[in-house]
Amino acid sequence: MTTAIADQEAILNQLLKVGAKTVFGTEHKLGDIKTYEEYSQAVPIRDYEQFSGYIQLIKEGKHNVLWKGQPIYLAKTSGTTSGVKYIPITKDSIDNHINTARNALLCYMASTGNTAFADGKMIFLSGSPELERVGGIPTGRLSGIVNHHVPGYLRTNQLPSYETNCIDDWETKLDKIVEETLSQDMTLISGIPPWVQMYFDRLAELKGMPIKDIFPNFSVLVHGGVNFEPYKHRLFDAIGKKIDTIETFPASEGFFAFQDSREEEGLLLNTNSGIFFEFIPASELGRENPKRLSLKDVKVNENYALVVNTNAGLWGYSIGDMVRFTSVDPWRLVVSGRTKHFISAFGEHVIGEEVEYSLMKAAEEVGLHITEFTVAPMIQQEKGKSYHEWFVEFDGRPGDLAAFADKVDHNLREKNIYYDDLITGNILQPLKIRPVKKHGFIDYMKSVGKLGGQNKVPRLSNDRKLAAELEKYTE
């Protein structure tokens, strides 16, 4: 925490030294670069699409393309914009994924004194550890790859079994996980919140009691991948009491941050783990040469697109997440949305954090629980006819849906001045809510083959593709 800036400079120098001898390094003259300013001019920002030519060379078996030698794995991930993506993991970068998870647990132990959970059984809801080979390189889901590196001291406490983890169909796998864990002393459960909720629902259906009575020693919930707030009430309801949670910010491209404190808001940025971070101010997004900042120049409460340079061979790589710092020195942040997940069909540039806040605040005021939701623009040709359409699955519907929609709309207008201007100017109508049937989102995810594992429902889309599919699942 205290050496973050120096560590970041050292990491950039080390990346340049190794990277200079690669295909990418030769093309971008990495060997001649002495400062961050020179680096940001020599290496453009890229997303996966613009990187895929180099990945193709790696898949064809070429060496020294983005990093020395060949990756030891390719993490296969379904991109929200790119179809299937293959992200390299190298001998140098694998430690970032394993050790950061360990550090998150150790920080939790140090700050709470709770070490007892390590004696019980732990479950990590993850993708299959079975790997295929692409260009001779073992390839699979990141969570499945990481499964091969769980330290020996945790192996005996880890559930589900390897065989169960290899089941592809999520619902079949879930039934097996329930069967294997029901009689065990579960103390830690880890996974993406909507899939943890499905696991809890399945357990409660079978036993007819809250999770705290099924697993009396369950004390730690580790989560990441999506904002926890929309799921928190339902999860704690299912558990039957509040328990400690540890938030993490992992991705196939790297393990970026984790909750290190019980008191401070935000996740500690992982500044000494083989990743050099850059930040693009939200106002610069979409420009040909956006302004780029290194860690020392970021400010609190501003939204930035996160860019990473890693010892897996990612250079100027935009991962698609927006972050906002809650403090600097130490550098803690929250994920505020996705660069591609926003609505700006009318110039309002509404982001994920704003819609989540607006809905959750309204739900809390009237004592409602939300299961899942997403938002899309409804564009009509005449002025004053267009609006934001919200697809919401309620756990118990509001008595007056129109009044509830008004509350959400009011909250969003307070949060986003551009949206407020559009409503005031009669360019947009206030938002409308379409209730989704019970389990509608789960049924939709099943229909597109994205049930379970690391798959998430996007909070926002700037088009109607997802909305058109969800219409089949509305009440």
Steps between C-alpha positions, in 0.01 A plus 500: 500500500777743590722425197230487231641773271857366516373146442302610195810669349711189566236275340483716185880483467499123545217456246690710243823304558335162434256631239776657287603154377154403371322545166283770661805664660688520171200651320451765771873559575452422869880474543539875434240616755626670818192670650126446540433797270704332222319174565153654474597653164653181362229251603139581406199394710349179365205279582486128430394543136807709426720254688366185341762488221772438759284242680453324165881468462517345849220256410701403191788395728732801455738591785599840645193675360380716793723360777803272513437140390140383488215545749452203735121540461241683297204616707186465291239761579178603331536869428193719522606655169749261339357148511763259639821662618830320571707681765862385553619393845876460531740337745561854635134604526340193660620610847290817471182291484591255778678723750246784486219265600720383787582860601131592508435216749809582708404870523155393614649270766736773620229767525229285664686231691266243340725211399259219595345488151827353370431182700163435333397422144521765229322514170605692192219509243704496180528384141619154399869424570508278189727665244516464123807583291513793260824522302644251749418729795264379780185713471191544715308730735719703736323357806567151364869579439541645849345180638821318397703737720303489826775461765538157660405631845152589368444196278362275773244766599391583146162412354345400265693196378704518181246276321210728593695809397546346156125479432416747223125535546451751783176360641631142508819631660301701755302193608827309550655791694195508730522123549873516583481798735172442685652289778831690520620770741504784243682808633590700187306533174635684198346588164315754286193617702217385265643146490558492877133601533393204283707267719335643816152473344561133413621425855201681659251315274643167613530573872228762555725708725741795468866440409618591854315192631634274224860626544526639859872586459467676165664839566663635181355573157755590229354671195606686188412545136191719551394775740389333824240762603208377282541145637589573863149506654387176339824318584492606866130410512581153371783463752277621784760734651773743396843346452837640393558550129824544308474680168748427220564638151636211292495463121666272247738789426615522863395519864479877537379582852355355819337614822777536757310685771175471693477878556610665176283520190643355179743228396876530532663526156751220444798723423784250548393190309633518144240751373566863402172694511385792286180702522302684231265774629137424403481828305782379271332171402442461128776746402770383260785583742339519843688653791661227713602524864727285713409432863667811643266733306157349577245686716224377728137486383578517127411220260785341303523221246748245633795411274753228586852405395594159634767232521257281305577722198204736496606851393278810521210259538161651585312239701163672462447592866445848644642566847474782751754559778363533853844594636855558378804398703387235566334454161158345545234487231157372411384369163250756373390340173612371160637714217266321259209468746338838512199667347568807294237461229408865562828638640423415865799266559339313790737244657448182703570656838224758444227252406592266785489785751166632368324163513647383832418828679136481384476130594641566846252785562199274435650179643529314168762248393627489141614168353654627174460783249627663181426826315472580128394806296159502330544735204193648331508740207294779655642740759393422855408138421832321571589367845722261695339159540591309817453121512476416871447164672351578841499271800142614580357767267434861609132579565517809280747438216459848347575672834804278547622585145462870589727455802767328290472772235533773763815335641657471155424865421675602822800283411544593132451863389494413129212258554321764708543757219349258247194435719459872576532586131237240407753315281442189713200371691566376857621140513265201483532169684411162345473233769677175411352163602650309795825332382463690170863610493619150584283358220638762260863420596422130453353567154823666383728237660636738765364352821746482791876537526630852440213620278322823593191687381606842365338781699476731199497478122500781248287291262192273514663157444474379861165680551350324195592161649377589849158600371424126480547474878291797617180462702 
